[in-house]
Short mmCIF file of C-alpha atoms in Angstrom, two decimals:
data_model
loop_
_atom_site.label_atom_id
_atom_site.label_comp_id
_atom_site.label_asym_id
_atom_site.label_seq_id
_atom_site.Cartn_x
_atom_site.Cartn_y
_atom_site.Cartn_z
CA UNK A 41 -3.29 -116.36 -123.10
CA UNK A 42 -3.88 -116.93 -119.35
CA UNK A 43 -1.74 -114.94 -116.93
CA UNK A 44 -1.01 -115.82 -113.29
CA UNK A 45 -3.19 -114.21 -110.61
CA UNK A 46 -0.87 -111.73 -108.90
CA UNK A 47 -1.01 -110.80 -105.19
CA UNK A 48 -2.15 -107.26 -106.07
CA UNK A 49 -5.07 -108.48 -108.22
CA UNK A 50 -8.67 -108.13 -107.06
CA UNK A 51 -10.62 -111.32 -107.77
CA UNK A 52 -14.36 -111.98 -107.94
CA UNK A 53 -15.57 -115.56 -107.65
CA UNK A 54 -19.17 -115.74 -108.86
CA UNK A 55 -20.07 -119.25 -107.79
CA UNK A 56 -22.54 -121.41 -109.65
CA UNK A 57 -25.17 -122.14 -107.01
CA UNK A 58 -28.17 -122.64 -109.30
CA UNK A 59 -30.86 -119.98 -109.02
CA UNK A 60 -29.29 -117.57 -106.56
CA UNK A 61 -26.33 -115.30 -105.94
CA UNK A 62 -23.07 -116.16 -104.21
CA UNK A 63 -20.08 -113.89 -104.82
CA UNK A 64 -16.79 -114.15 -102.98
CA UNK A 65 -14.55 -111.09 -103.29
CA UNK A 66 -10.84 -111.75 -102.83
CA UNK A 67 -9.09 -108.52 -101.93
CA UNK A 68 -5.46 -107.89 -102.93
CA UNK A 69 -2.76 -109.02 -100.55
CA UNK A 70 -1.90 -106.60 -97.75
CA UNK A 71 1.56 -105.59 -96.50
CA UNK A 72 1.95 -109.00 -94.88
CA UNK A 73 1.15 -110.72 -98.15
CA UNK A 74 -2.23 -111.93 -96.92
CA UNK A 75 -5.49 -111.67 -98.76
CA UNK A 76 -8.84 -110.97 -97.16
CA UNK A 77 -12.35 -111.77 -98.31
CA UNK A 78 -15.84 -110.32 -98.49
CA UNK A 79 -18.98 -112.22 -99.33
CA UNK A 80 -21.84 -110.68 -101.28
CA UNK A 81 -24.91 -112.91 -100.86
CA UNK A 82 -24.70 -116.59 -100.11
CA UNK A 83 -27.10 -119.19 -101.41
CA UNK A 84 -24.94 -122.19 -100.59
CA UNK A 85 -22.89 -122.27 -97.38
CA UNK A 86 -21.28 -125.63 -97.97
CA UNK A 87 -19.99 -124.84 -101.48
CA UNK A 88 -18.78 -121.38 -100.46
CA UNK A 89 -16.95 -122.67 -97.38
CA UNK A 90 -15.25 -125.48 -99.30
CA UNK A 91 -14.25 -123.10 -102.09
CA UNK A 92 -12.91 -120.55 -99.60
CA UNK A 93 -10.89 -123.26 -97.88
CA UNK A 94 -9.39 -124.20 -101.25
CA UNK A 95 -8.53 -120.54 -101.87
CA UNK A 96 -6.86 -120.27 -98.47
CA UNK A 97 -4.80 -123.34 -99.33
CA UNK A 98 -3.41 -121.90 -102.57
CA UNK A 99 -2.94 -118.23 -101.60
CA UNK A 100 -2.16 -116.85 -98.12
CA UNK A 101 -5.24 -115.24 -96.62
CA UNK A 102 -7.32 -114.62 -93.53
CA UNK A 103 -10.41 -116.82 -93.16
CA UNK A 104 -12.29 -114.27 -91.06
CA UNK A 105 -14.43 -112.37 -93.54
CA UNK A 106 -14.20 -108.59 -93.79
CA UNK A 107 -17.94 -108.43 -94.34
CA UNK A 108 -20.98 -110.30 -95.50
CA UNK A 109 -23.35 -108.24 -97.61
CA UNK A 110 -26.91 -109.48 -97.94
CA UNK A 111 -28.09 -107.43 -100.90
CA UNK A 112 -31.69 -108.10 -99.87
CA UNK A 113 -33.39 -110.84 -97.88
CA UNK A 114 -34.87 -113.13 -100.56
CA UNK A 115 -34.00 -116.74 -99.82
CA UNK A 116 -31.82 -117.27 -102.90
CA UNK A 117 -29.48 -114.55 -101.59
CA UNK A 118 -29.34 -115.33 -97.88
CA UNK A 119 -29.98 -119.04 -97.31
CA UNK A 120 -26.28 -119.82 -96.75
CA UNK A 121 -25.31 -116.82 -94.62
CA UNK A 122 -26.12 -117.87 -91.06
CA UNK A 123 -23.53 -120.68 -90.70
CA UNK A 124 -20.78 -118.15 -91.50
CA UNK A 125 -22.04 -115.85 -88.75
CA UNK A 126 -21.80 -118.50 -86.06
CA UNK A 127 -18.51 -120.07 -87.14
CA UNK A 128 -15.53 -118.65 -85.24
CA UNK A 129 -13.21 -119.32 -88.20
CA UNK A 130 -15.14 -117.25 -90.77
CA UNK A 131 -17.33 -114.91 -88.69
CA UNK A 132 -17.41 -111.53 -90.49
CA UNK A 133 -16.40 -108.26 -88.92
CA UNK A 134 -19.45 -106.56 -90.41
CA UNK A 135 -22.84 -107.48 -91.80
CA UNK A 136 -24.16 -105.16 -94.51
CA UNK A 137 -27.93 -105.07 -94.65
CA UNK A 138 -30.39 -103.29 -96.93
CA UNK A 139 -32.63 -102.50 -93.97
CA UNK A 140 -35.58 -104.25 -95.58
CA UNK A 141 -36.97 -106.56 -92.90
CA UNK A 142 -38.32 -109.84 -94.20
CA UNK A 143 -40.54 -112.24 -92.32
CA UNK A 144 -38.87 -115.51 -93.18
CA UNK A 145 -37.35 -117.59 -90.40
CA UNK A 146 -34.09 -117.62 -92.35
CA UNK A 147 -33.81 -113.83 -92.09
CA UNK A 148 -34.92 -113.78 -88.44
CA UNK A 149 -32.24 -116.34 -87.58
CA UNK A 150 -29.61 -114.21 -89.31
CA UNK A 151 -30.64 -111.23 -87.17
CA UNK A 152 -30.56 -113.33 -84.01
CA UNK A 153 -27.08 -114.57 -84.86
CA UNK A 154 -25.85 -111.03 -85.52
CA UNK A 155 -27.13 -110.04 -82.08
CA UNK A 156 -25.78 -113.07 -80.24
CA UNK A 157 -22.37 -113.05 -81.96
CA UNK A 158 -21.84 -109.31 -81.54
CA UNK A 159 -21.36 -108.66 -85.25
CA UNK A 160 -21.54 -105.04 -86.37
CA UNK A 161 -24.56 -104.37 -88.56
CA UNK A 162 -24.27 -101.66 -91.17
CA UNK A 163 -27.51 -100.41 -92.67
CA UNK A 164 -26.30 -99.53 -96.13
CA UNK A 165 -27.52 -96.77 -98.43
CA UNK A 166 -26.29 -95.04 -101.54
CA UNK A 167 -23.12 -92.98 -101.35
CA UNK A 168 -21.47 -95.00 -98.56
CA UNK A 169 -17.87 -95.96 -99.26
CA UNK A 170 -15.29 -98.42 -98.00
CA UNK A 171 -11.63 -98.74 -98.90
CA UNK A 172 -9.63 -101.94 -98.88
CA UNK A 173 -6.19 -100.72 -99.92
CA UNK A 174 -6.57 -99.57 -103.52
CA UNK A 175 -10.03 -101.08 -103.81
CA UNK A 176 -12.88 -98.64 -103.41
CA UNK A 177 -16.41 -99.89 -102.78
CA UNK A 178 -19.23 -97.42 -103.35
CA UNK A 179 -22.88 -98.14 -102.67
CA UNK A 180 -25.09 -97.16 -105.62
CA UNK A 181 -28.36 -98.39 -104.07
CA UNK A 182 -30.66 -98.43 -102.19
CA UNK A 183 -31.20 -94.69 -102.30
CA UNK A 184 -32.31 -92.93 -99.14
CA UNK A 185 -35.51 -92.05 -100.94
CA UNK A 186 -36.39 -95.70 -101.47
CA UNK A 187 -35.18 -96.73 -98.03
CA UNK A 188 -37.51 -94.27 -96.35
CA UNK A 189 -40.43 -95.80 -98.21
CA UNK A 190 -39.80 -99.45 -97.33
CA UNK A 191 -42.31 -99.87 -94.60
CA UNK A 192 -45.15 -97.74 -95.79
CA UNK A 193 -45.26 -97.28 -99.50
CA UNK A 194 -44.69 -100.71 -100.85
CA UNK A 195 -41.12 -100.70 -102.09
CA UNK A 196 -40.57 -104.35 -102.88
CA UNK A 197 -37.61 -106.36 -101.77
CA UNK A 198 -35.77 -106.39 -105.09
CA UNK A 199 -35.81 -102.62 -105.25
CA UNK A 200 -34.32 -102.53 -101.77
CA UNK A 201 -31.26 -104.36 -103.11
CA UNK A 202 -27.82 -103.15 -102.29
CA UNK A 203 -25.92 -102.38 -105.50
CA UNK A 204 -22.13 -102.10 -105.20
CA UNK A 205 -19.62 -100.39 -107.47
CA UNK A 206 -16.15 -101.77 -106.90
CA UNK A 207 -13.13 -100.09 -108.46
CA UNK A 208 -9.54 -101.22 -108.31
CA UNK A 209 -7.33 -98.14 -108.54
CA UNK A 210 -3.68 -97.94 -109.42
CA UNK A 211 -2.92 -96.04 -106.24
CA UNK A 212 -4.48 -95.31 -102.88
CA UNK A 213 -7.50 -93.33 -103.99
CA UNK A 214 -7.85 -91.28 -100.82
CA UNK A 215 -4.34 -89.92 -101.30
CA UNK A 216 -4.62 -89.61 -105.05
CA UNK A 217 -4.07 -86.22 -106.66
CA UNK A 218 -6.97 -85.02 -108.72
CA UNK A 219 -6.36 -85.43 -112.38
CA UNK A 220 -7.25 -82.82 -114.88
CA UNK A 221 -8.03 -83.96 -118.34
CA UNK A 222 -10.54 -83.40 -121.03
CA UNK A 223 -13.00 -86.08 -121.84
CA UNK A 224 -15.17 -86.62 -124.83
CA UNK A 225 -18.44 -88.47 -125.06
CA UNK A 226 -17.58 -91.56 -126.95
CA UNK A 227 -18.21 -95.23 -126.43
CA UNK A 228 -14.49 -95.85 -126.07
CA UNK A 229 -14.01 -93.01 -123.58
CA UNK A 230 -16.83 -94.26 -121.37
CA UNK A 231 -15.52 -97.78 -121.44
CA UNK A 232 -12.14 -96.45 -120.44
CA UNK A 233 -13.74 -94.61 -117.48
CA UNK A 234 -15.02 -97.89 -116.11
CA UNK A 235 -11.98 -99.89 -117.08
CA UNK A 236 -11.34 -101.38 -113.63
CA UNK A 237 -14.89 -101.20 -112.27
CA UNK A 238 -17.16 -104.11 -111.42
CA UNK A 239 -20.81 -103.54 -110.51
CA UNK A 240 -22.63 -106.12 -108.41
CA UNK A 241 -26.29 -105.32 -108.95
CA UNK A 242 -28.12 -107.59 -106.50
CA UNK A 243 -31.69 -107.92 -107.70
CA UNK A 244 -32.30 -104.21 -108.38
CA UNK A 245 -35.27 -103.49 -110.61
CA UNK A 246 -36.46 -100.42 -112.53
CA UNK A 247 -37.42 -98.33 -109.48
CA UNK A 248 -33.97 -98.76 -108.01
CA UNK A 249 -32.17 -98.14 -111.31
CA UNK A 250 -34.10 -94.90 -111.81
CA UNK A 251 -32.72 -93.57 -108.53
CA UNK A 252 -29.21 -94.79 -109.34
CA UNK A 253 -29.37 -92.92 -112.64
CA UNK A 254 -30.47 -89.76 -110.81
CA UNK A 255 -27.92 -89.97 -108.01
CA UNK A 256 -24.97 -90.95 -110.18
CA UNK A 257 -25.65 -88.99 -113.37
CA UNK A 258 -23.47 -89.01 -116.43
CA UNK A 259 -22.11 -85.47 -116.59
CA UNK A 260 -20.97 -84.35 -119.99
CA UNK A 261 -18.82 -81.38 -120.83
CA UNK A 262 -19.74 -78.94 -123.51
CA UNK A 263 -17.66 -76.18 -125.08
CA UNK A 264 -19.50 -73.71 -122.83
CA UNK A 265 -18.16 -75.48 -119.74
CA UNK A 266 -14.53 -75.17 -120.72
CA UNK A 267 -12.15 -74.47 -119.14
CA UNK A 268 -13.97 -74.70 -115.76
CA UNK A 269 -15.20 -78.24 -116.31
CA UNK A 270 -12.56 -80.50 -117.65
CA UNK A 271 -13.77 -83.95 -116.93
CA UNK A 272 -16.64 -86.02 -118.13
CA UNK A 273 -18.00 -88.03 -115.21
CA UNK A 274 -19.70 -91.34 -115.66
CA UNK A 275 -19.79 -93.15 -112.37
CA UNK A 276 -21.80 -96.02 -113.81
CA UNK A 277 -19.32 -97.02 -116.48
CA UNK A 278 -17.98 -100.46 -115.72
CA UNK A 279 -16.05 -103.29 -117.29
CA UNK A 280 -18.06 -106.09 -115.70
CA UNK A 281 -21.56 -106.20 -114.27
CA UNK A 282 -23.16 -108.98 -112.31
CA UNK A 283 -26.57 -108.52 -113.91
CA UNK A 284 -29.44 -107.79 -111.54
CA UNK A 285 -32.12 -110.33 -110.69
CA UNK A 286 -30.74 -113.18 -112.76
CA UNK A 287 -31.46 -111.27 -115.97
CA UNK A 288 -35.18 -110.85 -115.40
CA UNK A 289 -37.37 -108.67 -117.59
CA UNK A 290 -37.66 -105.93 -114.91
CA UNK A 291 -34.00 -105.61 -114.03
CA UNK A 292 -32.10 -104.62 -117.14
CA UNK A 293 -33.11 -101.14 -118.37
CA UNK A 294 -31.48 -100.30 -121.68
CA UNK A 295 -30.90 -96.62 -120.91
CA UNK A 296 -28.98 -97.43 -117.72
CA UNK A 297 -26.96 -100.14 -119.40
CA UNK A 298 -26.06 -97.70 -122.16
CA UNK A 299 -24.42 -95.64 -119.43
CA UNK A 300 -22.74 -98.67 -117.90
CA UNK A 301 -21.38 -99.99 -121.22
CA UNK A 302 -20.04 -103.20 -119.69
CA UNK A 303 -17.64 -105.41 -121.60
CA UNK A 304 -18.89 -108.44 -119.75
CA UNK A 305 -22.24 -109.21 -118.16
CA UNK A 306 -22.42 -112.15 -115.79
CA UNK A 307 -25.79 -113.72 -115.00
CA UNK A 308 -25.97 -115.97 -111.97
CA UNK A 309 -28.95 -118.16 -112.70
CA UNK A 310 -30.71 -121.42 -113.40
CA UNK A 311 -33.09 -120.80 -116.28
CA UNK A 312 -36.85 -121.05 -115.64
CA UNK A 313 -39.24 -121.28 -118.55
CA UNK A 314 -42.64 -119.63 -118.70
CA UNK A 315 -45.57 -120.36 -120.98
CA UNK A 316 -48.28 -117.79 -121.55
CA UNK A 317 -51.39 -117.94 -123.68
CA UNK A 318 -52.24 -114.62 -125.26
CA UNK A 319 -55.31 -114.49 -127.47
CA UNK A 320 -54.92 -118.08 -128.58
CA UNK A 321 -51.20 -117.76 -129.08
CA UNK A 322 -48.90 -119.84 -126.89
CA UNK A 323 -45.69 -118.04 -125.92
CA UNK A 324 -42.88 -119.93 -124.23
CA UNK A 325 -39.75 -118.11 -123.13
CA UNK A 326 -37.05 -118.02 -120.55
CA UNK A 327 -37.54 -115.84 -117.49
CA UNK A 328 -33.98 -115.82 -116.08
CA UNK A 329 -32.50 -114.55 -118.30
CA UNK A 330 -35.46 -113.08 -120.16
CA UNK A 331 -35.10 -112.34 -123.90
CA UNK A 332 -35.56 -108.60 -123.25
CA UNK A 333 -32.56 -108.57 -120.89
CA UNK A 334 -30.46 -110.49 -123.39
CA UNK A 335 -31.32 -108.02 -126.15
CA UNK A 336 -30.46 -105.08 -123.88
CA UNK A 337 -27.09 -106.51 -122.95
CA UNK A 338 -26.26 -107.47 -126.52
CA UNK A 339 -27.27 -104.00 -127.72
CA UNK A 340 -24.73 -102.53 -125.30
CA UNK A 341 -22.01 -104.72 -126.70
CA UNK A 342 -21.62 -106.85 -123.58
CA UNK A 343 -20.31 -110.38 -123.74
CA UNK A 344 -22.78 -112.50 -121.74
CA UNK A 345 -21.80 -115.28 -119.41
CA UNK A 346 -24.28 -117.40 -117.46
CA UNK A 347 -23.52 -119.75 -114.61
CA UNK A 348 -25.97 -122.32 -115.98
CA UNK A 349 -24.70 -122.06 -119.55
CA UNK A 350 -28.22 -121.42 -120.88
CA UNK A 351 -27.30 -118.33 -122.90
CA UNK A 352 -24.08 -119.83 -124.21
CA UNK A 353 -25.90 -122.96 -125.38
CA UNK A 354 -27.75 -120.70 -127.84
CA UNK A 355 -24.97 -118.31 -128.82
CA UNK A 356 -21.55 -119.47 -127.71
CA UNK A 357 -21.05 -123.24 -128.06
CA UNK A 358 -17.51 -123.14 -126.64
CA UNK A 359 -18.90 -122.08 -123.26
CA UNK A 360 -22.16 -124.02 -123.33
CA UNK A 361 -21.79 -125.62 -119.92
CA UNK A 362 -22.56 -124.60 -116.33
CA UNK A 363 -19.81 -123.15 -114.23
CA UNK A 364 -18.65 -120.55 -111.77
CA UNK A 365 -17.14 -117.41 -113.25
CA UNK A 366 -13.94 -115.86 -111.96
CA UNK A 367 -13.06 -112.25 -112.81
CA UNK A 368 -9.58 -110.87 -112.15
CA UNK A 369 -9.08 -107.10 -111.96
CA UNK A 370 -5.49 -105.85 -111.87
CA UNK A 371 -5.00 -102.39 -110.29
CA UNK A 372 -6.19 -99.91 -112.90
CA UNK A 373 -6.22 -102.69 -115.44
CA UNK A 374 -8.65 -104.42 -117.70
CA UNK A 375 -10.43 -107.42 -116.14
CA UNK A 376 -9.84 -110.96 -117.35
CA UNK A 377 -12.24 -113.81 -116.76
CA UNK A 378 -12.51 -117.55 -116.87
CA UNK A 379 -15.49 -119.86 -116.67
CA UNK A 380 -14.92 -122.94 -114.55
CA UNK A 381 -16.68 -126.24 -115.18
CA UNK A 382 -18.75 -127.03 -112.11
CA UNK A 383 -22.37 -127.93 -111.62
CA UNK A 384 -24.23 -126.23 -108.79
CA UNK A 385 -23.36 -129.08 -106.42
CA UNK A 386 -19.67 -129.39 -107.29
CA UNK A 387 -16.89 -127.38 -105.69
CA UNK A 388 -14.39 -126.33 -108.36
CA UNK A 389 -10.70 -125.70 -107.85
CA UNK A 390 -10.01 -121.96 -107.81
CA UNK A 391 -7.81 -120.92 -110.71
CA UNK A 392 -4.23 -119.78 -110.22
CA UNK A 393 -4.12 -118.15 -113.64
CA UNK A 394 -6.78 -116.43 -115.73
CA UNK B 118 -47.40 -140.32 -83.43
CA UNK B 119 -45.00 -137.45 -82.88
CA UNK B 120 -43.77 -137.76 -86.44
CA UNK B 121 -47.22 -137.23 -87.90
CA UNK B 122 -47.72 -134.19 -85.68
CA UNK B 123 -44.48 -132.72 -86.94
CA UNK B 124 -45.72 -132.77 -90.49
CA UNK B 125 -49.05 -131.25 -89.59
CA UNK B 126 -48.19 -127.62 -88.89
CA UNK B 127 -46.28 -125.56 -91.43
CA UNK B 128 -45.12 -121.97 -91.47
CA UNK B 129 -45.37 -120.64 -95.00
CA UNK B 130 -43.77 -117.35 -96.11
CA UNK B 131 -44.32 -115.77 -99.50
CA UNK B 132 -40.70 -115.12 -100.35
CA UNK B 133 -40.74 -113.86 -103.94
CA UNK B 134 -43.20 -113.42 -106.77
CA UNK B 135 -40.92 -114.31 -109.65
CA UNK B 136 -43.58 -113.78 -112.31
CA UNK B 137 -47.36 -113.76 -112.62
CA UNK B 138 -47.25 -117.52 -112.65
CA UNK B 139 -44.30 -118.39 -110.47
CA UNK B 140 -43.89 -117.86 -106.73
CA UNK B 141 -41.21 -119.00 -104.32
CA UNK B 142 -42.65 -120.04 -100.96
CA UNK B 143 -40.40 -120.79 -98.04
CA UNK B 144 -41.83 -123.44 -95.79
CA UNK B 145 -40.80 -124.89 -92.45
CA UNK B 146 -42.42 -127.53 -90.29
CA UNK B 147 -43.03 -127.41 -86.58
CA UNK B 148 -40.31 -129.27 -84.70
CA UNK B 149 -41.03 -132.72 -83.40
CA UNK B 150 -42.39 -132.74 -79.87
CA UNK B 151 -43.51 -129.11 -79.79
CA UNK B 152 -47.02 -128.87 -78.32
CA UNK B 153 -47.53 -125.18 -77.64
CA UNK B 154 -45.83 -122.61 -79.78
CA UNK B 155 -45.63 -119.03 -80.84
CA UNK B 156 -43.59 -117.76 -83.73
CA UNK B 157 -40.14 -118.35 -82.21
CA UNK B 158 -37.33 -119.76 -84.29
CA UNK B 159 -36.66 -122.61 -81.84
CA UNK B 160 -40.11 -124.01 -82.65
CA UNK B 161 -39.36 -124.50 -86.34
CA UNK B 162 -37.24 -126.74 -88.54
CA UNK B 163 -35.00 -125.21 -91.23
CA UNK B 164 -36.81 -123.49 -94.07
CA UNK B 165 -36.89 -125.01 -97.53
CA UNK B 166 -38.08 -123.49 -100.75
CA UNK B 167 -41.09 -124.56 -102.78
CA UNK B 168 -41.11 -123.04 -106.26
CA UNK B 169 -44.68 -123.27 -107.49
CA UNK B 170 -46.68 -122.36 -110.54
CA UNK B 171 -50.30 -121.34 -110.05
CA UNK B 172 -51.62 -124.67 -111.32
CA UNK B 173 -49.84 -126.50 -108.46
CA UNK B 174 -50.88 -124.08 -105.73
CA UNK B 175 -54.26 -125.64 -104.87
CA UNK B 176 -52.84 -129.12 -104.73
CA UNK B 177 -49.97 -128.10 -102.44
CA UNK B 178 -51.73 -125.80 -100.04
CA UNK B 179 -55.42 -126.85 -100.10
CA UNK B 180 -57.50 -124.56 -97.88
CA UNK B 181 -54.89 -121.84 -98.05
CA UNK B 182 -55.36 -121.69 -101.81
CA UNK B 183 -59.12 -121.32 -101.33
CA UNK B 184 -58.93 -118.52 -98.76
CA UNK B 185 -55.97 -116.72 -100.28
CA UNK B 186 -56.19 -116.99 -104.07
CA UNK B 187 -52.99 -116.92 -106.08
CA UNK B 188 -53.54 -113.33 -107.24
CA UNK B 189 -53.76 -112.03 -103.67
CA UNK B 190 -50.42 -113.42 -102.49
CA UNK B 191 -47.86 -110.78 -101.57
CA UNK B 192 -44.21 -110.99 -100.61
CA UNK B 193 -43.74 -111.06 -96.86
CA UNK B 194 -47.07 -112.66 -96.00
CA UNK B 195 -46.73 -115.45 -93.43
CA UNK B 196 -49.27 -118.21 -92.81
CA UNK B 197 -49.59 -120.99 -90.30
CA UNK B 198 -51.29 -124.01 -91.85
CA UNK B 199 -52.24 -127.38 -90.38
CA UNK B 200 -53.40 -129.13 -87.24
CA UNK B 201 -53.36 -126.50 -84.52
CA UNK B 202 -55.71 -124.24 -82.60
CA UNK B 203 -55.43 -120.62 -81.62
CA UNK B 204 -55.35 -119.96 -77.87
CA UNK B 205 -56.94 -116.58 -77.23
CA UNK B 206 -58.16 -114.00 -79.69
CA UNK B 207 -57.35 -114.76 -83.33
CA UNK B 208 -56.26 -111.16 -83.81
CA UNK B 209 -53.99 -111.27 -80.75
CA UNK B 210 -53.22 -114.90 -79.97
CA UNK B 211 -51.58 -115.89 -76.66
CA UNK B 212 -50.10 -118.94 -78.33
CA UNK B 213 -50.94 -121.87 -80.61
CA UNK B 214 -51.52 -125.47 -79.57
CA UNK B 215 -50.96 -128.53 -81.72
CA UNK B 216 -54.24 -130.28 -82.41
CA UNK B 217 -53.98 -132.95 -85.12
CA UNK B 218 -57.76 -133.19 -85.30
CA UNK B 219 -58.16 -129.66 -86.63
CA UNK B 220 -57.27 -127.97 -89.86
CA UNK B 221 -56.48 -124.32 -89.30
CA UNK B 222 -55.14 -121.47 -91.39
CA UNK B 223 -54.01 -118.15 -89.96
CA UNK B 224 -52.16 -115.26 -91.51
CA UNK B 225 -49.75 -113.98 -88.86
CA UNK B 226 -47.54 -111.31 -90.45
CA UNK B 227 -50.28 -108.69 -89.85
CA UNK B 228 -50.59 -109.46 -86.13
CA UNK B 229 -49.19 -106.73 -83.88
CA UNK B 230 -47.10 -109.05 -81.75
CA UNK B 231 -45.49 -110.61 -84.79
CA UNK B 232 -44.63 -107.22 -86.26
CA UNK B 233 -43.23 -105.99 -82.94
CA UNK B 234 -40.98 -109.03 -82.58
CA UNK B 235 -38.88 -108.32 -85.67
CA UNK B 236 -38.86 -104.57 -85.04
CA UNK B 237 -37.63 -105.18 -81.50
CA UNK B 238 -34.91 -107.54 -82.70
CA UNK B 239 -33.69 -105.08 -85.33
CA UNK B 240 -33.69 -102.18 -82.91
CA UNK B 241 -31.69 -104.20 -80.36
CA UNK B 242 -29.02 -104.78 -83.02
CA UNK B 243 -28.99 -101.15 -84.09
CA UNK B 244 -28.80 -99.85 -80.52
CA UNK B 245 -25.88 -102.11 -79.74
CA UNK B 246 -23.76 -100.43 -82.41
#
């Protein structure tokens, strides 16, 4: 049963822009009742701008973006960013960059606009945090270790991706009292730990995930730890993940996803098929998402949603159409989602209830 | 006349190797009326993507495909391709000049001046913080 989107809800709008990423984050209303917005990657300026204008028309908000985060500088993540930087109405306060310098003109023009418009550039690395009211954003990647190897030791662009963990707390987390409780290692307990967490994974691949797993380990308690250690920590547990790299074969490691245990996995994509000939055998399969990523996500019990409807056309006929995906996270609550019905060139109406 | 010149010089960046057999190139053409150029953004039209499989590579990029086989392409490589000539040393060009009568190919991302340009730009932004 759909429920109205409340002013205190955090909302993610994962727009269907074909093969690429384009995620508008709608932060809860502030003391004046106004919402603010952040943009994580932008493959389509025109669609994003029109959608944002529609949002501003139905809920009070400020058009000037809090930030634009370019997870990494591949074209399908940055091609729509520059017009936002040079538009007085939307110009972001900050630009979050992975620090990986690409040679495309598109990226160079973004840098030139940041310089000419006086926008603050933040070179992001793991452990950094921002707070927007009760919403806490933590950077899971890139790790410092990978960032220091960009120029010299061949870290590729996908592994330079910014990965964000976004949690909507019930109260102001900086002022929150520490809670003492005992945890147990169970599927249900881990899911509960990530109840109001959304992970936006950019295009991170195995190298990046290995560092995330090291830097944000799942810490279990044993009887020997008690009573000093009272809490099981699993920083990777989440309710929703925007799957890395459009569900490619190198981006969805099973062991990491077993720690994330997402309820929902959203893949922003436009399927590409590949045919290989191996020893006389012809193999045809999808690359984005790849069957290995689908198996991993299904093994973890995640409900898959794709913006092109390619997965659903095989498994979930009721949702077998393309569309943007909207995820609503109440403070401390369980996310709800809806799939809109828009092709990559259409601008859907933002929902008022989910 | 100008229109044909515009189509004759392209800047090609290897954006992403999506699989062994699929690469996204980003390509822009030299702006109409530009005669002498270096790698400045005002010289170039907007970039567009070309998603290519290996079998289409030769047909699309001709001499580039011969000199830089599919297997050797790496993300971040940048090539100039088309009717132009290099003014000065090929390893440290002063500039490039449109010459529709020639067919030239030059990899530029490994040239010192090119590398310095983006480093300088990034450092200017970082310093300004």
